[in-house]
XYZ file of C-alpha atoms in Angstrom:
667
model
C -0.039 0.010 -0.008
C 2.844 2.402 0.944
C 4.535 1.551 -2.365
C 1.368 2.363 -4.250
C 1.156 5.725 -2.417
C 4.748 6.486 -3.393
C 4.069 5.596 -7.086
C 0.993 7.806 -7.230
C 2.884 10.674 -5.630
C 5.764 10.357 -8.119
C 3.407 10.205 -11.077
C 1.518 13.281 -9.873
C 4.767 15.155 -9.346
C 5.951 14.292 -12.838
C 2.575 15.331 -14.387
C 2.637 18.638 -12.494
C 6.209 19.326 -13.432
C 5.716 18.483 -17.131
C 2.522 20.597 -17.246
C 4.417 23.562 -15.763
C 7.320 23.134 -18.317
C 4.814 23.047 -21.138
C 3.200 26.210 -19.866
C 6.564 27.988 -19.756
C 7.502 26.797 -23.208
C 4.217 27.407 -25.066
C 2.632 30.271 -23.071
C 5.331 32.415 -21.486
C 7.993 31.541 -24.086
C 10.409 31.133 -21.146
C 11.628 27.537 -20.975
C 13.340 26.880 -17.640
C 15.046 23.639 -18.606
C 16.668 22.168 -21.758
C 14.734 19.897 -24.123
C 16.870 16.991 -22.867
C 15.624 17.487 -19.253
C 12.037 17.710 -20.449
C 12.428 14.563 -22.543
C 13.957 12.632 -19.583
C 10.934 13.514 -17.427
C 8.550 12.285 -20.068
C 10.537 9.064 -20.428
C 10.438 8.463 -16.700
C 6.670 9.032 -16.570
C 6.107 6.688 -19.559
C 8.317 3.991 -17.989
C 6.396 4.101 -14.695
C 3.061 3.949 -16.441
C 4.187 1.099 -18.602
C 5.080 -0.841 -15.434
C 1.894 0.272 -13.575
C -0.791 0.704 -16.293
C -3.576 0.986 -13.717
C -2.523 4.649 -13.199
C -2.379 5.631 -16.850
C -5.443 7.902 -16.534
C -3.371 10.254 -14.439
C -1.561 11.553 -17.490
C -4.586 12.041 -19.688
C -4.407 15.789 -19.506
C -0.865 15.735 -20.962
C -1.790 13.651 -24.006
C -3.326 15.325 -27.054
C -4.222 12.163 -28.847
C -5.923 12.714 -32.204
C -9.413 11.292 -32.331
C -10.918 9.335 -35.265
C -11.595 11.219 -38.517
C -15.011 12.791 -38.713
C -17.557 12.419 -41.563
C -18.497 16.099 -41.190
C -18.422 19.043 -38.727
C -21.454 19.504 -36.503
C -23.070 22.884 -36.030
C -22.592 24.844 -32.783
C -24.823 27.715 -31.725
C -22.802 30.407 -29.948
C -24.154 31.532 -26.592
C -23.119 35.044 -27.403
C -22.625 36.264 -30.987
C -19.118 36.293 -32.472
C -18.853 39.819 -33.902
C -16.833 41.142 -36.780
C -15.129 44.647 -36.761
C -15.622 47.681 -38.942
C -12.422 48.761 -40.735
C -10.623 52.071 -40.793
C -8.108 52.642 -43.614
C -6.755 56.025 -42.485
C -5.963 58.047 -39.315
C -8.867 60.368 -40.274
C -11.256 57.476 -40.102
C -9.918 56.605 -36.604
C -10.600 60.217 -35.527
C -14.117 59.984 -37.030
C -14.748 56.814 -35.084
C -13.669 58.516 -31.808
C -15.891 61.501 -32.589
C -18.869 59.234 -33.185
C -18.588 57.398 -29.835
C -17.958 60.658 -27.989
C -21.224 61.979 -29.323
C -23.087 58.924 -27.938
C -21.509 59.203 -24.519
C -20.364 62.858 -24.469
C -19.198 63.351 -20.929
C -17.218 60.102 -20.471
C -13.466 59.898 -19.867
C -12.381 57.218 -22.281
C -9.332 54.993 -22.308
C -8.488 53.059 -25.455
C -6.994 49.592 -25.626
C -4.962 48.685 -28.712
C -3.813 45.197 -29.715
C -2.569 43.442 -32.828
C -5.128 41.938 -35.160
C -3.551 38.551 -35.994
C -4.237 37.010 -39.356
C -5.767 33.618 -38.748
C -9.076 31.864 -37.925
C -11.265 33.277 -35.158
C -12.415 30.476 -32.782
C -14.264 30.203 -29.489
C -13.177 27.899 -26.677
C -15.659 26.728 -23.972
C -14.530 25.485 -20.528
C -16.752 23.949 -17.909
C -15.305 23.672 -14.370
C -11.783 24.277 -15.698
C -11.949 21.663 -18.553
C -11.968 22.421 -22.250
C -15.237 20.874 -23.548
C -15.963 22.474 -26.894
C -14.429 24.720 -29.611
C -16.031 26.277 -32.607
C -15.462 28.514 -35.623
C -17.113 31.913 -35.987
C -19.391 30.768 -38.828
C -22.018 33.418 -39.408
C -21.539 34.780 -35.908
C -24.525 32.918 -34.542
C -23.749 29.319 -35.665
C -20.282 27.949 -36.253
C -18.752 24.494 -36.693
C -17.603 22.218 -33.925
C -13.768 21.733 -34.346
C -13.080 20.640 -30.779
C -10.864 17.609 -31.639
C -8.767 19.731 -33.991
C -8.326 22.559 -31.432
C -7.082 19.983 -28.917
C -4.120 19.437 -31.259
C -2.918 22.995 -30.645
C -0.367 22.880 -27.802
C -0.901 26.528 -26.716
C -4.587 25.844 -26.030
C -4.853 24.724 -22.335
C -6.935 21.553 -21.969
C -7.508 22.544 -18.322
C -7.531 25.848 -16.417
C -5.726 25.855 -13.046
C -7.753 26.259 -9.863
C -9.457 28.441 -8.875
C -11.487 28.404 -12.044
C -14.910 29.686 -13.076
C -17.822 27.243 -13.534
C -18.005 28.406 -17.176
C -15.868 30.570 -19.354
C -15.874 31.159 -23.120
C -12.613 32.390 -24.508
C -12.253 33.974 -27.941
C -9.082 34.116 -29.911
C -7.176 33.562 -33.128
C -5.724 30.201 -34.365
C -2.671 31.110 -36.378
C 0.283 29.612 -38.215
C 3.668 31.265 -37.871
C 5.390 32.540 -41.002
C 8.215 30.028 -40.444
C 5.866 27.036 -40.202
C 3.943 28.348 -43.234
C 7.089 28.580 -45.313
C 8.206 25.066 -44.255
C 4.783 23.621 -44.996
C 4.707 25.133 -48.452
C 8.132 23.816 -49.220
C 7.051 20.337 -48.085
C 3.787 20.563 -50.051
C 5.559 21.804 -53.207
C 8.041 18.945 -52.934
C 5.203 16.430 -52.546
C 3.168 17.925 -55.363
C 0.488 19.295 -53.130
C -1.237 22.700 -53.235
C 0.601 25.532 -51.477
C -1.136 28.075 -49.245
C -1.224 31.721 -50.397
C -0.748 33.044 -46.870
C -0.678 32.127 -43.171
C -4.408 32.829 -42.805
C -5.386 30.287 -45.449
C -2.962 27.746 -43.970
C -4.390 28.132 -40.476
C -8.029 27.925 -41.707
C -7.302 24.972 -43.934
C -5.509 23.162 -41.186
C -8.357 23.535 -38.674
C -11.035 22.476 -41.211
C -9.448 18.984 -41.661
C -11.820 16.149 -40.737
C -8.838 14.134 -39.568
C -7.316 15.785 -36.417
C -3.950 14.128 -37.133
C -3.526 16.415 -40.123
C -4.254 19.392 -37.896
C -1.682 18.150 -35.415
C 1.042 18.018 -38.082
C 0.478 21.699 -38.972
C 1.850 23.092 -35.669
C -0.724 25.845 -35.194
C -0.732 28.334 -32.343
C -3.546 30.076 -30.478
C -3.642 33.658 -29.135
C -6.556 34.593 -26.888
C -8.030 38.124 -27.088
C -11.370 38.145 -25.262
C -13.600 36.548 -22.678
C -17.083 36.311 -24.117
C -18.794 34.920 -21.053
C -17.802 33.931 -17.560
C -19.953 32.334 -14.796
C -19.084 31.471 -11.226
C -16.330 34.052 -10.861
C -16.279 36.763 -8.234
C -13.921 39.351 -9.649
C -15.470 39.763 -13.035
C -13.273 42.053 -15.263
C -14.532 45.609 -15.669
C -12.211 46.488 -18.647
C -10.909 44.761 -21.706
C -7.433 45.107 -20.280
C -8.519 43.299 -17.132
C -9.868 40.489 -19.332
C -6.372 40.112 -20.814
C -4.805 39.916 -17.395
C -7.314 37.217 -16.333
C -6.702 35.247 -19.538
C -3.015 35.187 -18.684
C -3.862 33.920 -15.149
C -5.886 31.128 -16.771
C -2.825 30.076 -18.807
C -3.622 31.431 -22.237
C -1.120 32.941 -24.675
C -1.755 36.563 -25.577
C 0.210 38.772 -27.994
C 2.462 41.252 -26.132
C 1.851 44.184 -28.498
C -0.920 45.815 -26.485
C -1.233 49.240 -24.849
C -3.682 51.557 -23.161
C -4.145 55.163 -24.455
C -6.025 58.235 -23.098
C -6.451 60.121 -26.366
C -6.555 59.423 -30.071
C -3.401 61.532 -30.550
C -1.552 59.036 -28.339
C -2.722 56.122 -30.538
C -1.351 57.531 -33.840
C 2.395 57.142 -33.071
C 1.661 53.518 -31.890
C -0.133 52.753 -35.199
C 2.849 54.062 -37.071
C 5.374 52.142 -34.904
C 3.511 48.824 -35.434
C 3.254 49.545 -39.120
C 7.078 49.771 -39.413
C 7.673 46.652 -37.385
C 4.879 44.271 -38.379
C 6.692 42.559 -41.210
C 9.300 41.458 -38.597
C 6.713 39.729 -36.420
C 6.661 35.929 -36.323
C 2.918 35.863 -37.204
C 0.953 37.491 -40.006
C -1.091 40.579 -39.014
C -3.829 42.375 -40.840
C -4.147 45.474 -38.711
C -4.525 46.865 -35.221
C -7.659 46.628 -33.106
C -8.605 49.711 -31.059
C -11.335 49.371 -28.509
C -12.863 51.405 -25.685
C -11.365 49.745 -22.597
C -14.329 50.120 -20.249
C -16.833 47.226 -20.544
C -19.642 49.440 -19.124
C -19.028 51.904 -21.993
C -18.861 49.002 -24.449
C -22.278 47.835 -23.416
C -23.720 51.315 -23.646
C -22.194 51.852 -27.130
C -23.621 48.591 -28.343
C -23.550 46.874 -31.735
C -24.635 48.062 -35.190
C -25.116 45.365 -37.862
C -22.550 42.642 -37.181
C -19.940 45.012 -35.725
C -19.553 46.738 -32.314
C -19.544 50.549 -32.135
C -16.924 50.332 -29.348
C -14.064 48.827 -31.455
C -12.548 49.349 -34.877
C -9.773 47.597 -36.885
C -7.168 49.911 -38.394
C -5.945 48.346 -41.701
C -2.534 49.335 -42.950
C -2.288 50.564 -46.569
C -1.213 47.879 -49.040
C 2.479 48.113 -49.640
C 3.312 49.127 -53.217
C 6.335 48.560 -55.410
C 7.355 49.210 -59.003
C 8.582 46.551 -61.385
C 8.796 45.801 -65.095
C 6.440 43.588 -67.106
C 8.566 40.970 -68.857
C 5.742 39.015 -70.505
C 1.995 38.493 -70.696
C 1.001 34.861 -71.085
C -2.327 33.053 -71.113
C -3.596 30.392 -68.623
C -6.343 28.009 -69.716
C -8.806 27.315 -66.886
C -10.992 24.272 -66.164
C -13.905 25.725 -68.069
C -11.649 26.636 -71.037
C -11.584 30.342 -70.213
C -8.314 32.091 -71.222
C -6.931 34.360 -68.537
C -4.034 36.728 -69.207
C -1.180 36.594 -66.694
C 1.432 39.346 -66.242
C 5.069 38.299 -65.468
C 7.346 40.765 -63.686
C 10.963 41.158 -62.713
C 10.803 39.428 -59.221
C 10.047 42.156 -56.664
C 9.679 42.164 -52.860
C 6.207 43.320 -51.750
C 4.732 42.996 -48.223
C 7.284 40.438 -47.119
C 7.340 38.075 -50.116
C 8.629 38.047 -53.678
C 6.121 38.693 -56.471
C 6.823 37.580 -59.995
C 3.362 37.380 -61.625
C -0.247 38.516 -61.323
C -3.461 37.803 -63.036
C -4.840 40.481 -65.316
C -8.283 38.796 -65.216
C -9.567 39.610 -68.755
C -9.184 41.836 -71.821
C -11.306 44.564 -70.193
C -8.718 44.887 -67.480
C -5.857 44.961 -69.964
C -7.528 47.669 -72.023
C -8.443 49.669 -68.898
C -4.825 49.665 -67.646
C -3.393 49.826 -71.183
C -0.717 47.480 -69.885
C 1.989 46.282 -72.358
C 5.042 44.044 -72.259
C 8.009 46.211 -71.181
C 5.855 48.644 -69.092
C 6.920 49.915 -65.678
C 4.025 49.213 -63.372
C 2.965 49.672 -59.805
C 1.991 46.466 -57.991
C 0.485 45.844 -54.576
C -0.911 42.992 -52.510
C -4.648 43.355 -52.155
C -5.348 42.658 -48.493
C -1.630 41.986 -48.089
C -2.263 38.703 -49.938
C -3.070 38.793 -53.651
C -0.629 40.589 -56.043
C -2.303 43.036 -58.456
C -1.351 45.656 -60.944
C -2.759 49.038 -59.868
C -1.074 51.469 -62.230
C 0.946 51.636 -65.426
C 3.628 54.377 -65.397
C 3.332 55.455 -69.002
C 5.812 58.299 -68.633
C 8.592 55.644 -68.550
C 7.670 54.227 -71.893
C 10.439 53.995 -74.522
C 8.373 53.082 -77.537
C 9.551 49.509 -77.560
C 6.628 48.198 -75.431
C 4.412 45.536 -77.038
C 0.592 45.443 -76.875
C -1.051 42.104 -75.872
C -3.320 40.379 -78.358
C -5.553 37.439 -77.235
C -4.478 34.406 -79.218
C -6.858 32.924 -81.726
C -5.702 29.400 -80.953
C -5.521 27.773 -77.554
C -1.848 27.932 -76.439
C -2.136 24.343 -75.044
C -4.044 22.250 -77.544
C -4.211 24.533 -80.559
C -8.002 24.490 -80.837
C -9.794 27.618 -81.962
C -10.657 30.336 -79.370
C -14.101 31.972 -79.309
C -15.578 34.960 -77.528
C -18.611 34.189 -75.351
C -20.916 36.057 -72.904
C -19.988 35.743 -69.243
C -22.291 34.644 -66.455
C -23.557 38.205 -65.894
C -24.498 38.696 -69.554
C -22.583 41.959 -69.421
C -19.104 40.533 -69.673
C -17.288 38.635 -72.402
C -14.560 36.068 -72.104
C -12.388 33.993 -74.463
C -12.702 30.196 -74.381
C -10.857 27.208 -75.777
C -13.432 25.264 -77.760
C -11.834 21.830 -77.137
C -13.623 20.007 -74.310
C -10.744 17.503 -74.200
C -8.000 20.184 -73.885
C -5.167 18.843 -71.671
C -5.062 22.149 -69.645
C -8.821 22.057 -69.017
C -8.618 18.474 -67.836
C -5.666 19.142 -65.545
C -7.261 22.242 -63.950
C -10.610 20.487 -63.834
C -9.005 17.707 -61.770
C -7.484 20.215 -59.365
C -10.776 22.044 -59.078
C -12.488 18.750 -58.256
C -10.111 17.750 -55.438
C -10.318 21.259 -53.991
C -14.123 21.169 -54.045
C -13.994 17.781 -52.256
C -11.480 19.329 -49.836
C -8.848 16.577 -50.564
C -5.993 18.866 -49.696
C -3.443 16.065 -49.603
C -3.517 15.993 -53.420
C -1.877 18.905 -55.211
C -1.250 19.653 -58.918
C 2.059 17.752 -59.117
C 0.563 14.608 -57.569
C -2.365 14.743 -60.012
C 0.105 15.115 -62.904
C 2.105 12.137 -61.615
C -0.982 9.984 -61.271
C -1.990 10.819 -64.847
C 1.549 10.188 -66.113
C 1.594 6.756 -64.448
C -1.811 5.860 -65.954
C -3.429 5.534 -62.511
C -6.202 8.045 -63.277
C -7.868 9.347 -66.390
C -10.417 11.447 -64.538
C -11.362 12.359 -60.994
C -13.514 9.261 -60.459
C -10.391 7.049 -60.570
C -9.077 8.677 -57.422
C -11.666 6.913 -55.362
C -10.518 3.368 -56.325
C -6.807 4.019 -55.690
C -5.008 1.825 -53.111
C -1.971 2.387 -51.016
C -0.019 -0.118 -53.097
C -0.717 1.958 -56.248
C 1.190 4.860 -54.693
C 3.760 3.421 -52.320
C 5.741 1.804 -55.154
C 6.142 5.129 -57.011
C 9.434 6.978 -56.800
C 9.379 9.775 -54.120
C 6.122 8.360 -52.661
C 6.795 6.975 -49.207
C 4.513 4.616 -47.319
C 3.358 7.405 -44.986
C 2.604 9.787 -47.914
C 0.673 7.071 -49.757
C -1.343 6.256 -46.593
C -2.191 9.933 -45.947
C -3.407 10.406 -49.471
C -5.567 7.302 -49.503
C -7.082 8.089 -46.066
C -7.799 11.677 -47.154
C -9.674 10.337 -50.248
C -11.705 7.860 -48.183
C -12.668 10.522 -45.602
C -13.939 12.844 -48.368
C -16.038 10.276 -50.308
C -19.164 11.615 -48.711
C -20.152 15.130 -49.718
C -23.351 17.243 -49.674
C -25.142 17.752 -52.946
C -24.065 21.429 -53.415
C -20.382 20.459 -53.039
C -20.835 17.594 -55.600
C -22.295 20.103 -58.037
C -19.404 22.577 -57.465
C -16.917 19.722 -58.090
C -18.394 18.943 -61.507
C -17.013 22.278 -62.772
C -20.221 23.299 -64.589
C -19.705 26.610 -66.291
C -21.174 29.536 -64.294
C -22.181 27.256 -61.377
C -20.347 28.430 -58.252
C -21.003 27.727 -54.574
C -24.032 30.011 -54.136
C -25.793 28.702 -57.321
C -24.973 25.123 -56.337
C -26.523 25.671 -52.863
C -29.657 27.247 -54.455
C -30.053 24.196 -56.738
C -29.409 21.730 -53.912
C -31.941 23.422 -51.636
C -34.608 23.567 -54.420
C -34.275 20.089 -55.957
C -32.898 18.033 -53.079
C -31.479 15.280 -55.266
C -28.979 14.980 -58.156
C -31.396 12.986 -60.340
C -34.002 15.808 -60.229
C -31.436 18.336 -61.258
C -30.141 16.112 -64.086
C -33.647 15.671 -65.496
C -34.721 19.329 -65.308
C -35.447 21.219 -68.512
C -33.821 24.538 -69.420
C -37.046 26.557 -69.076
C -37.543 25.027 -65.550
C -34.090 26.162 -64.508
C -34.723 29.568 -65.969
C -37.904 29.969 -63.932
C -36.001 29.631 -60.649
C -34.979 32.723 -58.686
C -31.267 33.560 -58.914
C -30.876 31.314 -62.018
C -30.588 33.360 -65.180
C -30.783 32.146 -68.791
C -27.040 31.846 -69.107
C -26.771 29.535 -66.088
C -29.858 27.614 -67.158
C -28.392 27.017 -70.607
C -25.053 25.913 -69.073
C -26.715 23.389 -66.763
C -28.826 21.897 -69.473
C -25.866 21.576 -71.869
C -23.709 19.973 -69.242
C -26.153 17.191 -68.414
C -26.974 16.589 -72.036
C -23.467 15.369 -72.779
C -23.076 11.578 -72.432
C -19.558 11.796 -71.211
C -20.629 13.992 -68.307
C -23.390 11.547 -67.325
C -20.918 8.681 -67.589
C -18.464 10.598 -65.331
C -21.138 11.023 -62.631
C -22.092 7.380 -62.877
C -18.414 6.404 -62.417
C -18.162 8.633 -59.336
C -21.134 6.872 -57.716
C -19.881 3.403 -58.762
C -16.486 4.112 -57.260
C -17.869 4.924 -53.875
C -18.743 8.626 -53.860
C -21.943 9.278 -51.981
C -24.106 12.388 -51.597
C -25.081 12.960 -48.005
C -28.601 13.776 -47.120
C -29.108 17.334 -45.839
C -29.315 17.845 -42.098
C -32.948 17.805 -41.211
C -32.476 18.377 -37.529
C -33.198 22.132 -37.830
C -35.296 22.591 -40.970
C -38.089 24.436 -39.268
C -38.317 26.895 -42.263
C -38.753 24.124 -44.835
C -41.420 25.180 -47.316
C -41.392 28.782 -46.086
C -40.555 31.806 -48.161
C -39.169 35.028 -46.622
C -38.862 38.565 -48.012
C -36.374 41.003 -46.452
C -36.762 44.777 -46.496
C -35.169 47.709 -44.658
C -32.023 47.855 -42.483
C -32.037 45.383 -39.552
C -30.769 46.730 -36.161
C -27.970 44.133 -35.621
C -28.093 41.639 -38.429
C -26.575 42.089 -41.884
C -29.122 41.123 -44.619
C -26.791 38.358 -45.912
C -26.549 36.858 -42.442
C -30.295 36.796 -42.128
C -30.609 35.212 -45.511
C -28.064 32.528 -44.600
C -29.916 31.743 -41.365
C -33.140 31.282 -43.300
C -31.495 29.051 -45.973
C -29.684 26.947 -43.420
C -33.041 26.106 -41.845
C -34.555 25.098 -45.150
C -36.306 28.326 -46.042
C -36.110 30.444 -49.225
C -35.599 34.178 -49.644
C -37.545 35.878 -52.354
C -37.085 39.386 -53.793
C -40.869 40.118 -53.995
C -43.995 39.689 -51.903
C -46.723 37.389 -53.091
C -49.480 35.217 -51.658
C -46.932 32.486 -51.303
C -44.760 34.596 -48.940
C -44.650 33.220 -45.385
C -43.090 36.170 -43.607
C -41.677 39.601 -44.367
C -38.745 40.524 -42.235
C -38.783 44.334 -41.756
C -36.049 46.671 -40.554
C -35.644 50.434 -40.508
C -36.638 52.456 -43.620
C -38.465 49.582 -45.400
C -39.301 49.873 -49.030
C -42.457 49.086 -51.028
C -42.248 45.401 -49.948
C -43.526 46.426 -46.514
C -46.596 48.059 -48.068
C -47.094 45.008 -50.285
C -46.991 42.715 -47.269
C -49.747 44.771 -45.549
C -51.852 44.692 -48.711
C -51.562 40.941 -49.217
C -51.894 40.246 -45.502
C -48.524 38.531 -45.025
C -47.276 38.289 -41.434
C -44.573 40.852 -40.632
C -41.577 40.196 -38.311
C -39.112 42.557 -36.813
C -35.600 41.355 -36.009
C -36.423 40.397 -32.420
C -39.380 38.215 -33.515
C -37.281 36.670 -36.276
C -34.476 35.670 -33.836
C -37.058 34.199 -31.457
C -38.262 31.751 -34.182
C -34.820 30.594 -35.240
């Protein structure tokens, strides 16, 4: 008995010591021992538990073991709404924001809290009695996705809060990927032929939306807390935002250290400028600086407008610009056959990375800019991410510049190029007329795996699979086996296993995602969702006539024609049949919360806190439809401030009218 007591005591001491060392390493960035010492403690603990397995549960809190892959993410309703922030793009706009809030509470003495706006994925963590029980994405602010198992893979997220702890606390923060990890991941993906991530934000979001937590674990994400949304069972409730930060640190969360309190707007400006000069040196991507009224009482009084609080604003730094020279303008052939001009530059450093090319979108853009090969141009990264040409410096022209002419033959297959109307009927685009064009096939494959979210397979892997004769189209992916890949040069057993598991996990998809993956011209995500919600099954969509498509709201004649033409081709029908035969299945829509099924809503006016698109999304997620006009078939009219003629129409027809509060109550 005494020996058992000694063993339990030693195990507990080791667990406590290892937890403390992890906290120092991941939270305070102040490791007190070397890695060798830490490893030796872990080895001792593992050795004791191997000898005495009855006590293995004592180390559960130290282990972040990846759970089984999920079929899909479940929905989570936030107890308190996850808000977005309004943006300010100049110092003048910051001053205007301060003036607005001072008019609402004129006699108040304000303090302002400034902190970095990290560039990642906003998430919410829920703790009950000190234990992490659930984590979710922002979603539409009201309903997010349950990504608990993936969040457990982030080492800087505490699985437990040290005592004393509140009975319930909801912590908001940003899941991010460091620039160093992002660069390493992209190099690895490029080497393995997988897709690379355009920026750290996309990498973090993509990593957390993996159905297999093991893939999230490999990505080495970090988490920075920035707010406490709710707290129960806690005596000293914070009175300011800065006090929230202090409490979060007590609970063991990592917070960014670039934060400061100011008394006036004039004090904030030098800080904005200082961060602007230094932010490229930071280990994590940032997309601005958040400035908030520090007092929580004032925050409550200032309230929320639309989906953003009045009491806070995000200052966005101007896009960094640079000049370079256009060395060439080439053409890319997309999955639908559209020809997209691409400008190539002398490699130039912009916003922390080297830019050597940028899309010019279409001939309208080329003519608007009057861009030519040999021109000196100004480039920037839109949102610090996507390179774009913003200006041509014509004064530097020498007379040797060359105008771009859209080719009459496809640069890949040599087929003729024709001009067609775009999806909006107001634009034109140039298309390769060969449905079997190699470039169309290759990009169509990549579009398919992206739509199915099979991120383990990038362009180079697809090229390799085609070269080896393992696939002729996307349907062949679903009958691949590990042995098909593991024998290929540069394909290890682990890589082959990961690819096959990723394919298996993503065999089940909702109808709208299946439609997107088919790559039907003019059918994007929103149109696909409209079709899926209206028809419910693939067979109904495939057997619908053009005039029936055309009669649907949000489906114009161009899209109706495109849909009809796609399903009239035997090779497309055969491809769909092959997908089903090879194991792809279309999941049935979630009917748990379809209380608006069969209902039609009309929206008019400005809602007090909801954006119109958010309200529309909430209706559609619950099986309802949103119409642009009132009729006898309308179920409800949702009315905000300054409603239009639809409000009068509703009263004439006798349709029930809801304000925002009544609408939220029936959700």
